[in-house]
């Protein structure tokens, strides 16, 4: 395998070209009796001046594939959340958050924009895979301990605050995507105005 890689390498190709040039000099009578040294020397020189091999870039999934993975994880998260009993206030905030996340992950317009928004995709992935499940699981564990040691701050208050913060983050992302679409529309308007001589779009 290593030999085949070298045979296909730039160094071998460049060295072979220079070595063939040495053979040409030999046939022309320039190299004389030292032609083997000339050929080997030219091959070595060619191999030395050849550009280094460039490793292939890792084959990472494109943003659309990453978004599909987050959607699949969100569906699994939904199955987990359906099994957790929450107080009415926290359950309401959770519903608001998951509905917003579902809208952002919809394969329609929001999904197309997210595929062009790496930071937003990271924000959604973190919320689905880390922040939201950790918030709910922390509540479940803290609730059990609170029953053993009453008098502490109710864990649902922390959960409600966490869900509220996550919703704010999702709303900020939605606003950023909306602004991106608005800027795209404005850019197209300016393009049409410039194309028509700056007089605006007329009927």
PDB file of C-alpha atoms in Angstrom:
ATOM      1  CA  UNK A   1       0.000   0.000   0.000  1.00  0.00           C
ATOM      2  CA  UNK A   2       2.797   2.429   0.893  1.00  0.00           C
ATOM      3  CA  UNK A   3       4.621   1.568  -2.356  1.00  0.00           C
ATOM      4  CA  UNK A   4       1.520   2.173  -4.465  1.00  0.00           C
ATOM      5  CA  UNK A   5       0.930   5.508  -2.717  1.00  0.00           C
ATOM      6  CA  UNK A   6       4.507   6.574  -3.478  1.00  0.00           C
ATOM      7  CA  UNK A   7       4.233   5.506  -7.119  1.00  0.00           C
ATOM      8  CA  UNK A   8       1.204   7.790  -7.423  1.00  0.00           C
ATOM      9  CA  UNK A   9       2.782  10.624  -5.434  1.00  0.00           C
ATOM     10  CA  UNK A  10       3.831  13.982  -6.823  1.00  0.00           C
ATOM     11  CA  UNK A  11       7.434  13.332  -5.860  1.00  0.00           C
ATOM     12  CA  UNK A  12       7.629  10.160  -7.941  1.00  0.00           C
ATOM     13  CA  UNK A  13       5.868  11.783 -10.888  1.00  0.00           C
ATOM     14  CA  UNK A  14       8.160  14.828 -10.830  1.00  0.00           C
ATOM     15  CA  UNK A  15      11.233  12.629 -10.364  1.00  0.00           C
ATOM     16  CA  UNK A  16      10.188  10.362 -13.231  1.00  0.00           C
ATOM     17  CA  UNK A  17       9.731  13.353 -15.547  1.00  0.00           C
ATOM     18  CA  UNK A  18      13.206  14.618 -14.695  1.00  0.00           C
ATOM     19  CA  UNK A  19      14.623  11.099 -15.046  1.00  0.00           C
ATOM     20  CA  UNK A  20      13.111  10.823 -18.525  1.00  0.00           C
ATOM     21  CA  UNK A  21      14.743  14.142 -19.342  1.00  0.00           C
ATOM     22  CA  UNK A  22      18.049  12.563 -18.237  1.00  0.00           C
ATOM     23  CA  UNK A  23      17.451   9.646 -20.585  1.00  0.00           C
ATOM     24  CA  UNK A  24      16.796  12.141 -23.348  1.00  0.00           C
ATOM     25  CA  UNK A  25      20.129  13.779 -22.647  1.00  0.00           C
ATOM     26  CA  UNK A  26      21.736  10.340 -22.727  1.00  0.00           C
ATOM     27  CA  UNK A  27      20.286   9.524 -26.139  1.00  0.00           C
ATOM     28  CA  UNK A  28      21.447  12.929 -27.345  1.00  0.00           C
ATOM     29  CA  UNK A  29      24.979  12.050 -26.313  1.00  0.00           C
ATOM     30  CA  UNK A  30      25.228  14.777 -23.658  1.00  0.00           C
ATOM     31  CA  UNK A  31      25.444  12.580 -20.546  1.00  0.00           C
ATOM     32  CA  UNK A  32      28.235  10.361 -21.853  1.00  0.00           C
ATOM     33  CA  UNK A  33      29.351   7.360 -19.801  1.00  0.00           C
ATOM     34  CA  UNK A  34      27.954   8.890 -16.616  1.00  0.00           C
ATOM     35  CA  UNK A  35      24.361   8.705 -17.816  1.00  0.00           C
ATOM     36  CA  UNK A  36      23.174   6.517 -14.873  1.00  0.00           C
ATOM     37  CA  UNK A  37      24.386   9.175 -12.423  1.00  0.00           C
ATOM     38  CA  UNK A  38      22.714  11.897 -14.482  1.00  0.00           C
ATOM     39  CA  UNK A  39      19.410  10.030 -14.637  1.00  0.00           C
ATOM     40  CA  UNK A  40      19.392   9.205 -10.911  1.00  0.00           C
ATOM     41  CA  UNK A  41      20.461  12.726 -10.006  1.00  0.00           C
ATOM     42  CA  UNK A  42      17.746  14.319 -12.104  1.00  0.00           C
ATOM     43  CA  UNK A  43      15.182  11.945 -10.630  1.00  0.00           C
ATOM     44  CA  UNK A  44      16.262  12.909  -7.107  1.00  0.00           C
ATOM     45  CA  UNK A  45      16.215  16.605  -7.964  1.00  0.00           C
ATOM     46  CA  UNK A  46      12.717  16.304  -9.371  1.00  0.00           C
ATOM     47  CA  UNK A  47      11.516  14.465  -6.280  1.00  0.00           C
ATOM     48  CA  UNK A  48      12.993  17.172  -4.045  1.00  0.00           C
ATOM     49  CA  UNK A  49      11.412  20.111  -5.841  1.00  0.00           C
ATOM     50  CA  UNK A  50       7.985  18.484  -6.149  1.00  0.00           C
ATOM     51  CA  UNK A  51       5.282  20.103  -3.978  1.00  0.00           C
ATOM     52  CA  UNK A  52       4.393  18.112  -0.856  1.00  0.00           C
ATOM     53  CA  UNK A  53       1.398  15.836  -0.830  1.00  0.00           C
ATOM     54  CA  UNK A  54      -1.759  17.484   0.483  1.00  0.00           C
ATOM     55  CA  UNK A  55      -3.827  15.244   2.764  1.00  0.00           C
ATOM     56  CA  UNK A  56      -7.463  14.889   1.788  1.00  0.00           C
ATOM     57  CA  UNK A  57      -9.888  16.971   3.839  1.00  0.00           C
ATOM     58  CA  UNK A  58     -12.120  15.050   6.268  1.00  0.00           C
ATOM     59  CA  UNK A  59     -15.476  14.172   4.769  1.00  0.00           C
ATOM     60  CA  UNK A  60     -17.760  15.975   7.215  1.00  0.00           C
ATOM     61  CA  UNK A  61     -21.528  15.888   6.667  1.00  0.00           C
ATOM     62  CA  UNK A  62     -22.945  18.986   4.987  1.00  0.00           C
ATOM     63  CA  UNK A  63     -25.270  21.305   6.956  1.00  0.00           C
ATOM     64  CA  UNK A  64     -28.399  19.697   5.484  1.00  0.00           C
ATOM     65  CA  UNK A  65     -27.314  16.268   6.704  1.00  0.00           C
ATOM     66  CA  UNK A  66     -26.477  17.721  10.130  1.00  0.00           C
ATOM     67  CA  UNK A  67     -29.927  19.300  10.286  1.00  0.00           C
ATOM     68  CA  UNK A  68     -31.545  15.945   9.501  1.00  0.00           C
ATOM     69  CA  UNK A  69     -29.605  14.403  12.395  1.00  0.00           C
ATOM     70  CA  UNK A  70     -30.821  17.128  14.787  1.00  0.00           C
ATOM     71  CA  UNK A  71     -34.415  16.535  13.627  1.00  0.00           C
ATOM     72  CA  UNK A  72     -34.059  12.821  14.368  1.00  0.00           C
ATOM     73  CA  UNK A  73     -32.637  13.595  17.820  1.00  0.00           C
ATOM     74  CA  UNK A  74     -35.503  16.027  18.460  1.00  0.00           C
ATOM     75  CA  UNK A  75     -38.007  13.268  17.731  1.00  0.00           C
ATOM     76  CA  UNK A  76     -36.244  10.986  20.212  1.00  0.00           C
ATOM     77  CA  UNK A  77     -36.218  13.797  22.755  1.00  0.00           C
ATOM     78  CA  UNK A  78     -39.970  14.185  22.282  1.00  0.00           C
ATOM     79  CA  UNK A  79     -40.487  10.557  23.270  1.00  0.00           C
ATOM     80  CA  UNK A  80     -38.468  11.124  26.446  1.00  0.00           C
ATOM     81  CA  UNK A  81     -40.305  14.338  27.355  1.00  0.00           C
ATOM     82  CA  UNK A  82     -43.681  12.638  26.914  1.00  0.00           C
ATOM     83  CA  UNK A  83     -42.821  10.288  29.791  1.00  0.00           C
ATOM     84  CA  UNK A  84     -41.897  13.046  32.263  1.00  0.00           C
ATOM     85  CA  UNK A  85     -44.578  14.478  34.559  1.00  0.00           C
ATOM     86  CA  UNK A  86     -44.175  18.227  35.017  1.00  0.00           C
ATOM     87  CA  UNK A  87     -46.120  20.855  36.985  1.00  0.00           C
ATOM     88  CA  UNK A  88     -48.608  22.840  34.861  1.00  0.00           C
ATOM     89  CA  UNK A  89     -46.461  26.008  34.646  1.00  0.00           C
ATOM     90  CA  UNK A  90     -43.325  24.129  33.614  1.00  0.00           C
ATOM     91  CA  UNK A  91     -45.317  21.932  31.232  1.00  0.00           C
ATOM     92  CA  UNK A  92     -46.703  25.057  29.563  1.00  0.00           C
ATOM     93  CA  UNK A  93     -43.263  26.563  29.103  1.00  0.00           C
ATOM     94  CA  UNK A  94     -41.959  23.257  27.773  1.00  0.00           C
ATOM     95  CA  UNK A  95     -44.753  23.121  25.206  1.00  0.00           C
ATOM     96  CA  UNK A  96     -43.991  26.674  24.056  1.00  0.00           C
ATOM     97  CA  UNK A  97     -40.303  25.832  23.709  1.00  0.00           C
ATOM     98  CA  UNK A  98     -40.774  22.548  21.859  1.00  0.00           C
ATOM     99  CA  UNK A  99     -43.272  24.124  19.456  1.00  0.00           C
ATOM    100  CA  UNK A 100     -40.741  26.838  18.644  1.00  0.00           C
ATOM    101  CA  UNK A 101     -37.949  24.292  18.195  1.00  0.00           C
ATOM    102  CA  UNK A 102     -40.208  22.196  15.960  1.00  0.00           C
ATOM    103  CA  UNK A 103     -40.933  25.254  13.804  1.00  0.00           C
ATOM    104  CA  UNK A 104     -37.221  26.035  13.483  1.00  0.00           C
ATOM    105  CA  UNK A 105     -36.463  22.440  12.554  1.00  0.00           C
ATOM    106  CA  UNK A 106     -39.251  22.265   9.977  1.00  0.00           C
ATOM    107  CA  UNK A 107     -37.852  21.171   6.592  1.00  0.00           C
ATOM    108  CA  UNK A 108     -39.441  24.222   4.946  1.00  0.00           C
ATOM    109  CA  UNK A 109     -38.141  27.786   4.891  1.00  0.00           C
ATOM    110  CA  UNK A 110     -36.567  27.775   8.339  1.00  0.00           C
ATOM    111  CA  UNK A 111     -34.681  24.578   7.549  1.00  0.00           C
ATOM    112  CA  UNK A 112     -33.286  26.085   4.352  1.00  0.00           C
ATOM    113  CA  UNK A 113     -32.060  29.145   6.224  1.00  0.00           C
ATOM    114  CA  UNK A 114     -30.576  27.052   9.026  1.00  0.00           C
ATOM    115  CA  UNK A 115     -28.548  25.064   6.499  1.00  0.00           C
ATOM    116  CA  UNK A 116     -26.855  28.393   5.666  1.00  0.00           C
ATOM    117  CA  UNK A 117     -26.487  29.449   9.322  1.00  0.00           C
ATOM    118  CA  UNK A 118     -23.839  27.316  11.101  1.00  0.00           C
ATOM    119  CA  UNK A 119     -24.119  29.217  14.389  1.00  0.00           C
ATOM    120  CA  UNK A 120     -27.880  28.780  14.448  1.00  0.00           C
ATOM    121  CA  UNK A 121     -27.552  25.099  13.669  1.00  0.00           C
ATOM    122  CA  UNK A 122     -25.124  24.764  16.579  1.00  0.00           C
ATOM    123  CA  UNK A 123     -27.546  26.597  18.879  1.00  0.00           C
ATOM    124  CA  UNK A 124     -30.388  24.251  17.959  1.00  0.00           C
ATOM    125  CA  UNK A 125     -28.221  21.162  18.253  1.00  0.00           C
ATOM    126  CA  UNK A 126     -27.049  22.209  21.713  1.00  0.00           C
ATOM    127  CA  UNK A 127     -30.604  22.919  22.874  1.00  0.00           C
ATOM    128  CA  UNK A 128     -31.946  19.585  21.611  1.00  0.00           C
ATOM    129  CA  UNK A 129     -29.052  17.343  22.564  1.00  0.00           C
ATOM    130  CA  UNK A 130     -27.790  18.971  25.742  1.00  0.00           C
ATOM    131  CA  UNK A 131     -29.611  21.903  27.333  1.00  0.00           C
ATOM    132  CA  UNK A 132     -33.238  20.768  27.222  1.00  0.00           C
ATOM    133  CA  UNK A 133     -32.723  17.130  28.253  1.00  0.00           C
ATOM    134  CA  UNK A 134     -30.310  18.221  31.007  1.00  0.00           C
ATOM    135  CA  UNK A 135     -32.824  20.769  32.351  1.00  0.00           C
ATOM    136  CA  UNK A 136     -35.622  18.199  32.544  1.00  0.00           C
ATOM    137  CA  UNK A 137     -33.423  15.437  33.934  1.00  0.00           C
ATOM    138  CA  UNK A 138     -31.981  17.775  36.582  1.00  0.00           C
ATOM    139  CA  UNK A 139     -35.538  18.635  37.635  1.00  0.00           C
ATOM    140  CA  UNK A 140     -36.493  14.956  37.920  1.00  0.00           C
ATOM    141  CA  UNK A 141     -33.453  14.184  40.080  1.00  0.00           C
ATOM    142  CA  UNK A 142     -33.836  17.298  42.248  1.00  0.00           C
ATOM    143  CA  UNK A 143     -37.539  16.595  42.760  1.00  0.00           C
ATOM    144  CA  UNK A 144     -36.726  13.206  44.264  1.00  0.00           C
ATOM    145  CA  UNK A 145     -34.269  14.712  46.747  1.00  0.00           C
ATOM    146  CA  UNK A 146     -36.679  17.529  47.635  1.00  0.00           C
ATOM    147  CA  UNK A 147     -39.179  14.958  48.809  1.00  0.00           C
ATOM    148  CA  UNK A 148     -36.569  13.694  51.274  1.00  0.00           C
ATOM    149  CA  UNK A 149     -35.560  17.162  52.460  1.00  0.00           C
ATOM    150  CA  UNK A 150     -38.616  19.465  52.269  1.00  0.00           C
ATOM    151  CA  UNK A 151     -38.299  23.203  52.767  1.00  0.00           C
ATOM    152  CA  UNK A 152     -35.879  23.812  49.905  1.00  0.00           C
ATOM    153  CA  UNK A 153     -36.618  25.962  46.862  1.00  0.00           C
ATOM    154  CA  UNK A 154     -38.967  24.003  44.595  1.00  0.00           C
ATOM    155  CA  UNK A 155     -36.981  22.515  41.691  1.00  0.00           C
ATOM    156  CA  UNK A 156     -39.741  23.434  39.242  1.00  0.00           C
ATOM    157  CA  UNK A 157     -38.801  27.089  39.665  1.00  0.00           C
ATOM    158  CA  UNK A 158     -35.331  26.398  38.321  1.00  0.00           C
ATOM    159  CA  UNK A 159     -36.845  24.368  35.497  1.00  0.00           C
ATOM    160  CA  UNK A 160     -39.243  27.176  34.584  1.00  0.00           C
ATOM    161  CA  UNK A 161     -36.368  29.687  34.469  1.00  0.00           C
ATOM    162  CA  UNK A 162     -34.237  27.332  32.388  1.00  0.00           C
ATOM    163  CA  UNK A 163     -37.056  26.700  29.915  1.00  0.00           C
ATOM    164  CA  UNK A 164     -37.671  30.439  29.691  1.00  0.00           C
ATOM    165  CA  UNK A 165     -34.017  31.112  28.929  1.00  0.00           C
ATOM    166  CA  UNK A 166     -33.947  28.399  26.285  1.00  0.00           C
ATOM    167  CA  UNK A 167     -37.039  29.884  24.675  1.00  0.00           C
ATOM    168  CA  UNK A 168     -35.404  33.322  24.627  1.00  0.00           C
ATOM    169  CA  UNK A 169     -32.399  31.800  22.892  1.00  0.00           C
ATOM    170  CA  UNK A 170     -34.633  30.104  20.320  1.00  0.00           C
ATOM    171  CA  UNK A 171     -36.564  33.350  19.749  1.00  0.00           C
ATOM    172  CA  UNK A 172     -33.283  35.187  19.196  1.00  0.00           C
ATOM    173  CA  UNK A 173     -32.335  32.618  16.589  1.00  0.00           C
ATOM    174  CA  UNK A 174     -35.732  32.932  14.894  1.00  0.00           C
ATOM    175  CA  UNK A 175     -35.314  36.715  14.791  1.00  0.00           C
ATOM    176  CA  UNK A 176     -31.844  36.334  13.239  1.00  0.00           C
ATOM    177  CA  UNK A 177     -33.217  34.041  10.543  1.00  0.00           C
ATOM    178  CA  UNK A 178     -36.072  36.470   9.881  1.00  0.00           C
ATOM    179  CA  UNK A 179     -33.562  39.331   9.530  1.00  0.00           C
ATOM    180  CA  UNK A 180     -31.524  37.238   7.097  1.00  0.00           C
ATOM    181  CA  UNK A 181     -34.583  36.727   4.911  1.00  0.00           C
ATOM    182  CA  UNK A 182     -35.496  40.430   5.167  1.00  0.00           C
ATOM    183  CA  UNK A 183     -31.983  41.471   4.091  1.00  0.00           C
ATOM    184  CA  UNK A 184     -32.176  39.073   1.156  1.00  0.00           C
ATOM    185  CA  UNK A 185     -35.454  40.629   0.082  1.00  0.00           C
ATOM    186  CA  UNK A 186     -34.047  44.155   0.427  1.00  0.00           C
ATOM    187  CA  UNK A 187     -31.003  43.191  -1.605  1.00  0.00           C
ATOM    188  CA  UNK A 188     -33.199  41.872  -4.395  1.00  0.00           C
ATOM    189  CA  UNK A 189     -35.254  45.077  -4.341  1.00  0.00           C
ATOM    190  CA  UNK A 190     -32.095  47.195  -4.699  1.00  0.00           C
ATOM    191  CA  UNK A 191     -30.884  44.962  -7.504  1.00  0.00           C
ATOM    192  CA  UNK A 192     -34.141  45.419  -9.426  1.00  0.00           C
ATOM    193  CA  UNK A 193     -34.087  49.165  -8.794  1.00  0.00           C
ATOM    194  CA  UNK A 194     -30.502  49.455 -10.034  1.00  0.00           C
ATOM    195  CA  UNK A 195     -31.320  47.337 -13.079  1.00  0.00           C
ATOM    196  CA  UNK A 196     -34.251  49.568 -13.960  1.00  0.00           C
ATOM    197  CA  UNK A 197     -32.131  52.693 -13.663  1.00  0.00           C
ATOM    198  CA  UNK A 198     -32.892  53.554 -10.059  1.00  0.00           C
ATOM    199  CA  UNK A 199     -36.465  54.497 -10.757  1.00  0.00           C
ATOM    200  CA  UNK A 200     -37.989  51.794  -8.621  1.00  0.00           C
ATOM    201  CA  UNK A 201     -40.249  48.960  -9.672  1.00  0.00           C
ATOM    202  CA  UNK A 202     -43.134  50.094 -11.786  1.00  0.00           C
ATOM    203  CA  UNK A 203     -46.246  48.244 -12.827  1.00  0.00           C
TER     204      UNK A 203
END
